[in-house]
């Protein structure tokens, strides 16, 4: 954002001139891929928060939030301009707005250069105004904008006034279920001007404050003010010390709180805090659930790199799926500024001797390697100076490898020079502190037995797509029967239809759909397409379409794995059947492929030498980075978790998504974090549960991309699957009182659309960490109230390793057929602060839940049973260990690449709507009835024990009988179904988490 600094100091006259033009609207041409361009009227809304246009089929969705704009570029710089507008438009009339998580581009052309300059200046001024806004200012701005927007949307006739009927309609939209008499009374109290019967915006603000008066906060204020309607400085100090557990509370601090948050000038003069000021303070960032001190780097940054979790991205350049999406250099800028510290660059030979970056064997677009390096160089250290790891996946010829090395050295310059880095003790990796401002190249290194004079040599070639059979990779052969465009068009339509189908699900799903199902459907559809066009097969050569998708999704047959010697014949067999495994860590890969590597590129790799498991030699060297796909890493974690943790105390490990995740879905990172893996790489372009966990984990410690692992993971070892992994350590007792909710919206994607009724919310709280800590609990349902529901319920949890635990707050709307996802917020356990706190739901402007937090230390083996209701007697009967042993039997499946850490190896059938309704409802709590909490095992698969206990769609271990009892009376399922229905053993339903879950027999 450094280039925005100049726009902060624009003269007021120039700013107003720009704003006036933008709010009046300007006709511009909107370029789109595959079209000539559309003429639209673009304008800035009156709050200066959204860019809108008309006409548009998207209606209300035709808008871009100013907050979501990443950058504005002048001229014809975007890909669409390069493809369509070259030579047709004056560059001074062209500009591009990049926005959103996927760096979408809005490419615009004005009728003259002056209009373009006005829009570019105005947009950059608005971006500069919010770039360094503190959290309090942002919270106040978004609140003010929300109130104003709410008023305008309620004003149906646009006269700037609201009558009583419009107020009633607004109450319904805000999920407020108040008696009409009470609403009319507040309306009359707020209506104080001469124009009786309507509310102006100022009067509406008064009405809204009356309506928003919080009984819970008012009672809290009375309890500390000796039943007065305000707090004195001394009473405020007492509240902060006793309830909020703040230390060093001074008189000056309390006076500052009153000055910032009190509304009444009279109260300010008396140095007292009234209910409005107290409400403002309690809803401010000062009383957020996240520890404000953790917005800055607070951890020890002088330990070796291997002692930190490092925020890592997979296929960083992609904006969407792994088959057809666009590659953009701006994705590197986005993820680096989000805090990611390890980015991936897939390098391939390009035309004219220029290496390119794209996803191999696919139709993703290509970008120049040089542009990628320049972007990384520009944005690597804008937000923080801790080191960036460049994960190079090298597929280039020696000639283009030399070009890669040339660009790295020429552009990064002294950022690559690690000669002065202090490594501290011998045989240790350097620390993040000592590597500040440095870029580490992760890649292959020439073997040491080659002399220094060797210009090139053979190294092993690990391709992240190796787990996909060669026949499934895209082969570019064409004949007169088909073209790349035809095949791309067909696959794109198939992919889009499957994506749409997958969206009929809960927002909590970690995977958008089953990848193997997508491959199978795409393969079958393409074959049908080819049968309808027999001319495609006229040539004796393979056509592009045939070779493109032949066997895409085909399951190779495998025989029973042999556990004894690993002969040459078996090695060949392993290459043909890569699903086989011998059970040994160093033989998890298939037979080695090799490639030529040049000395120049090898010499740039210092502390991050990329190796495969079979290349590991315990010779005391440091600087190896072991790379695993999720499927192979899953086997190691389950079979040798303690040895894996010991390895990760001295070296780095990178885990990346399976190549079969062509939808760019993300695996569950939790098992790998629990084993001490540092570089757990996720697809940052894919929003969902897994990225939310990742974002929460790395938000702490100043969002610098480095989070210190627990001391127990850095020295010594323990079994993460154990029922009591750290018996000598105190545990944390987490007592959470869920008090109330505020302005909870209707679910955006309700199963039957917007049915108009007010939501029935309940809160679910989930602990995510070691398997023994994973559990969840939920409140009762509050009927017909999303504006200010009150639960007043206490949930209690025991956490064995709080340093790695996450706490996830979810709000659901209960209805007769199950539940709909409203919103979530995930926070690291170590960043929770005690006292009365607001939990703001991620991505929602005003929605929050109000809680009280108490954290105690507890000791003793039996404390979980006593203090944590989720700890069932199964733990003490050895069920956890039994499940672990059952999991070990399947470590080396015949086809392990088809499973992942959160998936079982069973085939997943497509569920009918009846199955979905039945499954969704099993976890919905009965209205007015508290639902007991059960143990939750996120990592450990339950297979043979389903008759004893069944895991529901959320992964919660629940006794079957209790699940049935918990169904609401209104559940429209025939009782005869409950006794007769039993899912076959070979089939398992995809749960609402999107997982291939364990069997549930109903």
PDB file of N, CA, C and O in Angstrom, residues 214-260:
ATOM      1  N   UNK A 214     -29.399  -3.241  25.321  1.00  0.00           N
ATOM      2  CA  UNK A 214     -29.062  -4.607  25.699  1.00  0.00           C
ATOM      3  C   UNK A 214     -29.355  -4.842  27.173  1.00  0.00           C
ATOM      4  O   UNK A 214     -28.711  -4.251  28.058  1.00  0.00           O
ATOM      5  N   UNK A 215     -30.305  -5.721  27.464  1.00  0.00           N
ATOM      6  CA  UNK A 215     -30.643  -6.033  28.854  1.00  0.00           C
ATOM      7  C   UNK A 215     -29.448  -6.654  29.568  1.00  0.00           C
ATOM      8  O   UNK A 215     -29.176  -6.342  30.731  1.00  0.00           O
ATOM      9  N   UNK A 216     -28.699  -7.535  28.853  1.00  0.00           N
ATOM     10  CA  UNK A 216     -27.558  -8.198  29.493  1.00  0.00           C
ATOM     11  C   UNK A 216     -26.491  -7.187  29.907  1.00  0.00           C
ATOM     12  O   UNK A 216     -25.941  -7.241  31.010  1.00  0.00           O
ATOM     13  N   UNK A 217     -26.219  -6.192  29.026  1.00  0.00           N
ATOM     14  CA  UNK A 217     -25.209  -5.185  29.359  1.00  0.00           C
ATOM     15  C   UNK A 217     -25.728  -4.219  30.430  1.00  0.00           C
ATOM     16  O   UNK A 217     -24.949  -3.755  31.280  1.00  0.00           O
ATOM     17  N   UNK A 218     -27.024  -3.928  30.393  1.00  0.00           N
ATOM     18  CA  UNK A 218     -27.585  -3.008  31.377  1.00  0.00           C
ATOM     19  C   UNK A 218     -27.509  -3.607  32.784  1.00  0.00           C
ATOM     20  O   UNK A 218     -27.133  -2.931  33.751  1.00  0.00           O
ATOM     21  N   UNK A 219     -27.820  -4.899  32.891  1.00  0.00           N
ATOM     22  CA  UNK A 219     -27.729  -5.570  34.191  1.00  0.00           C
ATOM     23  C   UNK A 219     -26.283  -5.635  34.676  1.00  0.00           C
ATOM     24  O   UNK A 219     -26.006  -5.498  35.871  1.00  0.00           O
ATOM     25  N   UNK A 220     -25.370  -5.818  33.741  1.00  0.00           N
ATOM     26  CA  UNK A 220     -23.948  -5.861  34.092  1.00  0.00           C
ATOM     27  C   UNK A 220     -23.494  -4.496  34.616  1.00  0.00           C
ATOM     28  O   UNK A 220     -22.773  -4.405  35.624  1.00  0.00           O
ATOM     29  N   UNK A 221     -23.930  -3.425  33.947  1.00  0.00           N
ATOM     30  CA  UNK A 221     -23.590  -2.072  34.395  1.00  0.00           C
ATOM     31  C   UNK A 221     -24.165  -1.810  35.793  1.00  0.00           C
ATOM     32  O   UNK A 221     -23.481  -1.280  36.673  1.00  0.00           O
ATOM     33  N   UNK A 222     -25.431  -2.217  36.022  1.00  0.00           N
ATOM     34  CA  UNK A 222     -26.058  -1.990  37.329  1.00  0.00           C
ATOM     35  C   UNK A 222     -25.319  -2.722  38.443  1.00  0.00           C
ATOM     36  O   UNK A 222     -25.187  -2.213  39.565  1.00  0.00           O
ATOM     37  N   UNK A 223     -24.813  -3.906  38.135  1.00  0.00           N
ATOM     38  CA  UNK A 223     -24.152  -4.693  39.175  1.00  0.00           C
ATOM     39  C   UNK A 223     -22.839  -4.066  39.631  1.00  0.00           C
ATOM     40  O   UNK A 223     -22.388  -4.321  40.755  1.00  0.00           O
ATOM     41  N   UNK A 224     -22.209  -3.237  38.787  1.00  0.00           N
ATOM     42  CA  UNK A 224     -20.951  -2.597  39.177  1.00  0.00           C
ATOM     43  C   UNK A 224     -21.119  -1.111  39.502  1.00  0.00           C
ATOM     44  O   UNK A 224     -20.155  -0.438  39.858  1.00  0.00           O
ATOM     45  N   UNK A 225     -22.347  -0.577  39.358  1.00  0.00           N
ATOM     46  CA  UNK A 225     -22.552   0.856  39.594  1.00  0.00           C
ATOM     47  C   UNK A 225     -23.428   1.119  40.812  1.00  0.00           C
ATOM     48  O   UNK A 225     -23.951   2.229  40.961  1.00  0.00           O
ATOM     49  N   UNK A 226     -23.587   0.101  41.645  1.00  0.00           N
ATOM     50  CA  UNK A 226     -24.443   0.249  42.819  1.00  0.00           C
ATOM     51  C   UNK A 226     -25.846   0.673  42.386  1.00  0.00           C
ATOM     52  O   UNK A 226     -26.452   1.583  42.955  1.00  0.00           O
ATOM     53  N   UNK A 227     -26.329   0.028  41.313  1.00  0.00           N
ATOM     54  CA  UNK A 227     -27.681   0.200  40.775  1.00  0.00           C
ATOM     55  C   UNK A 227     -27.944   1.605  40.238  1.00  0.00           C
ATOM     56  O   UNK A 227     -29.099   2.031  40.147  1.00  0.00           O
ATOM     57  N   UNK A 228     -26.873   2.318  39.865  1.00  0.00           N
ATOM     58  CA  UNK A 228     -27.057   3.598  39.158  1.00  0.00           C
ATOM     59  C   UNK A 228     -27.056   3.304  37.652  1.00  0.00           C
ATOM     60  O   UNK A 228     -26.749   2.202  37.216  1.00  0.00           O
ATOM     61  N   UNK A 229     -27.385   4.320  36.834  1.00  0.00           N
ATOM     62  CA  UNK A 229     -27.412   4.109  35.386  1.00  0.00           C
ATOM     63  C   UNK A 229     -26.098   4.524  34.726  1.00  0.00           C
ATOM     64  O   UNK A 229     -26.047   4.779  33.531  1.00  0.00           O
ATOM     65  N   UNK A 230     -25.033   4.605  35.518  1.00  0.00           N
ATOM     66  CA  UNK A 230     -23.732   4.956  34.954  1.00  0.00           C
ATOM     67  C   UNK A 230     -22.609   4.409  35.848  1.00  0.00           C
ATOM     68  O   UNK A 230     -22.847   4.062  37.014  1.00  0.00           O
ATOM     69  N   UNK A 231     -21.408   4.313  35.261  1.00  0.00           N
ATOM     70  CA  UNK A 231     -20.222   3.888  36.004  1.00  0.00           C
ATOM     71  C   UNK A 231     -19.304   5.073  36.230  1.00  0.00           C
ATOM     72  O   UNK A 231     -19.024   5.841  35.292  1.00  0.00           O
ATOM     73  N   UNK A 232     -18.832   5.226  37.447  1.00  0.00           N
ATOM     74  CA  UNK A 232     -17.806   6.238  37.711  1.00  0.00           C
ATOM     75  C   UNK A 232     -16.447   5.679  37.290  1.00  0.00           C
ATOM     76  O   UNK A 232     -16.328   4.499  36.942  1.00  0.00           O
ATOM     77  N   UNK A 233     -15.425   6.523  37.332  1.00  0.00           N
ATOM     78  CA  UNK A 233     -14.079   6.084  36.962  1.00  0.00           C
ATOM     79  C   UNK A 233     -13.649   4.918  37.847  1.00  0.00           C
ATOM     80  O   UNK A 233     -13.091   3.921  37.373  1.00  0.00           O
ATOM     81  N   UNK A 234     -13.902   5.018  39.158  1.00  0.00           N
ATOM     82  CA  UNK A 234     -13.498   3.953  40.091  1.00  0.00           C
ATOM     83  C   UNK A 234     -14.270   2.662  39.828  1.00  0.00           C
ATOM     84  O   UNK A 234     -13.698   1.566  39.884  1.00  0.00           O
ATOM     85  N   UNK A 235     -15.567   2.781  39.528  1.00  0.00           N
ATOM     86  CA  UNK A 235     -16.370   1.580  39.256  1.00  0.00           C
ATOM     87  C   UNK A 235     -15.958   0.916  37.945  1.00  0.00           C
ATOM     88  O   UNK A 235     -15.924  -0.312  37.847  1.00  0.00           O
ATOM     89  N   UNK A 236     -15.630   1.721  36.961  1.00  0.00           N
ATOM     90  CA  UNK A 236     -15.146   1.176  35.680  1.00  0.00           C
ATOM     91  C   UNK A 236     -13.832   0.434  35.898  1.00  0.00           C
ATOM     92  O   UNK A 236     -13.633  -0.676  35.367  1.00  0.00           O
ATOM     93  N   UNK A 237     -12.941   1.021  36.698  1.00  0.00           N
ATOM     94  CA  UNK A 237     -11.659   0.380  36.992  1.00  0.00           C
ATOM     95  C   UNK A 237     -11.879  -0.956  37.695  1.00  0.00           C
ATOM     96  O   UNK A 237     -11.213  -1.960  37.387  1.00  0.00           O
ATOM     97  N   UNK A 238     -12.829  -0.976  38.622  1.00  0.00           N
ATOM     98  CA  UNK A 238     -13.133  -2.215  39.339  1.00  0.00           C
ATOM     99  C   UNK A 238     -13.644  -3.294  38.379  1.00  0.00           C
ATOM    100  O   UNK A 238     -13.253  -4.463  38.475  1.00  0.00           O
ATOM    101  N   UNK A 239     -14.526  -2.908  37.469  1.00  0.00           N
ATOM    102  CA  UNK A 239     -15.060  -3.847  36.484  1.00  0.00           C
ATOM    103  C   UNK A 239     -13.930  -4.429  35.616  1.00  0.00           C
ATOM    104  O   UNK A 239     -13.880  -5.639  35.360  1.00  0.00           O
ATOM    105  N   UNK A 240     -13.024  -3.553  35.163  1.00  0.00           N
ATOM    106  CA  UNK A 240     -11.926  -4.000  34.289  1.00  0.00           C
ATOM    107  C   UNK A 240     -10.992  -4.958  35.020  1.00  0.00           C
ATOM    108  O   UNK A 240     -10.495  -5.931  34.431  1.00  0.00           O
ATOM    109  N   UNK A 241     -10.749  -4.702  36.296  1.00  0.00           N
ATOM    110  CA  UNK A 241      -9.837  -5.557  37.060  1.00  0.00           C
ATOM    111  C   UNK A 241     -10.482  -6.901  37.405  1.00  0.00           C
ATOM    112  O   UNK A 241      -9.889  -7.959  37.218  1.00  0.00           O
ATOM    113  N   UNK A 242     -11.715  -6.843  37.912  1.00  0.00           N
ATOM    114  CA  UNK A 242     -12.356  -8.056  38.422  1.00  0.00           C
ATOM    115  C   UNK A 242     -12.862  -8.952  37.295  1.00  0.00           C
ATOM    116  O   UNK A 242     -12.593 -10.156  37.271  1.00  0.00           O
ATOM    117  N   UNK A 243     -13.614  -8.375  36.361  1.00  0.00           N
ATOM    118  CA  UNK A 243     -14.243  -9.187  35.320  1.00  0.00           C
ATOM    119  C   UNK A 243     -13.338  -9.408  34.107  1.00  0.00           C
ATOM    120  O   UNK A 243     -13.241 -10.521  33.605  1.00  0.00           O
ATOM    121  N   UNK A 244     -12.710  -8.351  33.641  1.00  0.00           N
ATOM    122  CA  UNK A 244     -11.923  -8.451  32.416  1.00  0.00           C
ATOM    123  C   UNK A 244     -10.488  -8.885  32.682  1.00  0.00           C
ATOM    124  O   UNK A 244      -9.702  -9.036  31.757  1.00  0.00           O
ATOM    125  N   UNK A 245     -10.131  -9.059  33.954  1.00  0.00           N
ATOM    126  CA  UNK A 245      -8.807  -9.549  34.361  1.00  0.00           C
ATOM    127  C   UNK A 245      -7.668  -8.687  33.814  1.00  0.00           C
ATOM    128  O   UNK A 245      -6.594  -9.176  33.474  1.00  0.00           O
ATOM    129  N   UNK A 246      -7.911  -7.377  33.700  1.00  0.00           N
ATOM    130  CA  UNK A 246      -6.879  -6.462  33.213  1.00  0.00           C
ATOM    131  C   UNK A 246      -5.972  -6.051  34.374  1.00  0.00           C
ATOM    132  O   UNK A 246      -6.418  -5.892  35.505  1.00  0.00           O
ATOM    133  N   UNK A 247      -4.707  -5.911  34.070  1.00  0.00           N
ATOM    134  CA  UNK A 247      -3.748  -5.451  35.085  1.00  0.00           C
ATOM    135  C   UNK A 247      -3.319  -4.029  34.765  1.00  0.00           C
ATOM    136  O   UNK A 247      -3.483  -3.558  33.629  1.00  0.00           O
ATOM    137  N   UNK A 248      -2.784  -3.349  35.740  1.00  0.00           N
ATOM    138  CA  UNK A 248      -2.285  -1.976  35.560  1.00  0.00           C
ATOM    139  C   UNK A 248      -3.358  -1.040  35.014  1.00  0.00           C
ATOM    140  O   UNK A 248      -3.105  -0.229  34.118  1.00  0.00           O
ATOM    141  N   UNK A 249      -4.578  -1.183  35.533  1.00  0.00           N
ATOM    142  CA  UNK A 249      -5.659  -0.281  35.118  1.00  0.00           C
ATOM    143  C   UNK A 249      -5.488   1.047  35.856  1.00  0.00           C
ATOM    144  O   UNK A 249      -5.568   1.095  37.082  1.00  0.00           O
ATOM    145  N   UNK A 250      -5.253   2.111  35.107  1.00  0.00           N
ATOM    146  CA  UNK A 250      -5.018   3.426  35.706  1.00  0.00           C
ATOM    147  C   UNK A 250      -6.250   4.317  35.567  1.00  0.00           C
ATOM    148  O   UNK A 250      -7.144   4.054  34.750  1.00  0.00           O
ATOM    149  N   UNK A 251      -6.263   5.380  36.349  1.00  0.00           N
ATOM    150  CA  UNK A 251      -7.355   6.363  36.242  1.00  0.00           C
ATOM    151  C   UNK A 251      -7.362   6.996  34.859  1.00  0.00           C
ATOM    152  O   UNK A 251      -8.431   7.212  34.265  1.00  0.00           O
ATOM    153  N   UNK A 252      -6.181   7.303  34.348  1.00  0.00           N
ATOM    154  CA  UNK A 252      -6.088   7.919  33.016  1.00  0.00           C
ATOM    155  C   UNK A 252      -6.690   7.010  31.944  1.00  0.00           C
ATOM    156  O   UNK A 252      -7.353   7.489  31.011  1.00  0.00           O
ATOM    157  N   UNK A 253      -6.450   5.701  32.070  1.00  0.00           N
ATOM    158  CA  UNK A 253      -6.995   4.763  31.081  1.00  0.00           C
ATOM    159  C   UNK A 253      -8.528   4.792  31.121  1.00  0.00           C
ATOM    160  O   UNK A 253      -9.192   4.832  30.077  1.00  0.00           O
ATOM    161  N   UNK A 254      -9.094   4.804  32.309  1.00  0.00           N
ATOM    162  CA  UNK A 254     -10.554   4.819  32.453  1.00  0.00           C
ATOM    163  C   UNK A 254     -11.159   6.123  31.926  1.00  0.00           C
ATOM    164  O   UNK A 254     -12.207   6.111  31.267  1.00  0.00           O
ATOM    165  N   UNK A 255     -10.487   7.228  32.167  1.00  0.00           N
ATOM    166  CA  UNK A 255     -10.963   8.522  31.642  1.00  0.00           C
ATOM    167  C   UNK A 255     -10.911   8.518  30.117  1.00  0.00           C
ATOM    168  O   UNK A 255     -11.805   9.037  29.436  1.00  0.00           O
ATOM    169  N   UNK A 256      -9.867   7.891  29.572  1.00  0.00           N
ATOM    170  CA  UNK A 256      -9.727   7.791  28.106  1.00  0.00           C
ATOM    171  C   UNK A 256     -10.854   6.947  27.516  1.00  0.00           C
ATOM    172  O   UNK A 256     -11.387   7.262  26.438  1.00  0.00           O
ATOM    173  N   UNK A 257     -11.248   5.864  28.212  1.00  0.00           N
ATOM    174  CA  UNK A 257     -12.364   5.030  27.760  1.00  0.00           C
ATOM    175  C   UNK A 257     -13.650   5.862  27.707  1.00  0.00           C
ATOM    176  O   UNK A 257     -14.406   5.811  26.734  1.00  0.00           O
ATOM    177  N   UNK A 258     -13.899   6.659  28.755  1.00  0.00           N
ATOM    178  CA  UNK A 258     -15.094   7.506  28.792  1.00  0.00           C
ATOM    179  C   UNK A 258     -15.059   8.527  27.661  1.00  0.00           C
ATOM    180  O   UNK A 258     -16.066   8.759  26.972  1.00  0.00           O
ATOM    181  N   UNK A 259     -13.891   9.130  27.446  1.00  0.00           N
ATOM    182  CA  UNK A 259     -13.758  10.146  26.383  1.00  0.00           C
ATOM    183  C   UNK A 259     -14.026   9.547  24.997  1.00  0.00           C
ATOM    184  O   UNK A 259     -14.670  10.172  24.155  1.00  0.00           O
ATOM    185  N   UNK A 260     -13.577   8.302  24.762  1.00  0.00           N
ATOM    186  CA  UNK A 260     -13.721   7.678  23.445  1.00  0.00           C
ATOM    187  C   UNK A 260     -15.127   7.153  23.191  1.00  0.00           C
ATOM    188  O   UNK A 260     -15.643   7.235  22.068  1.00  0.00           O
TER     189      UNK A 260
END
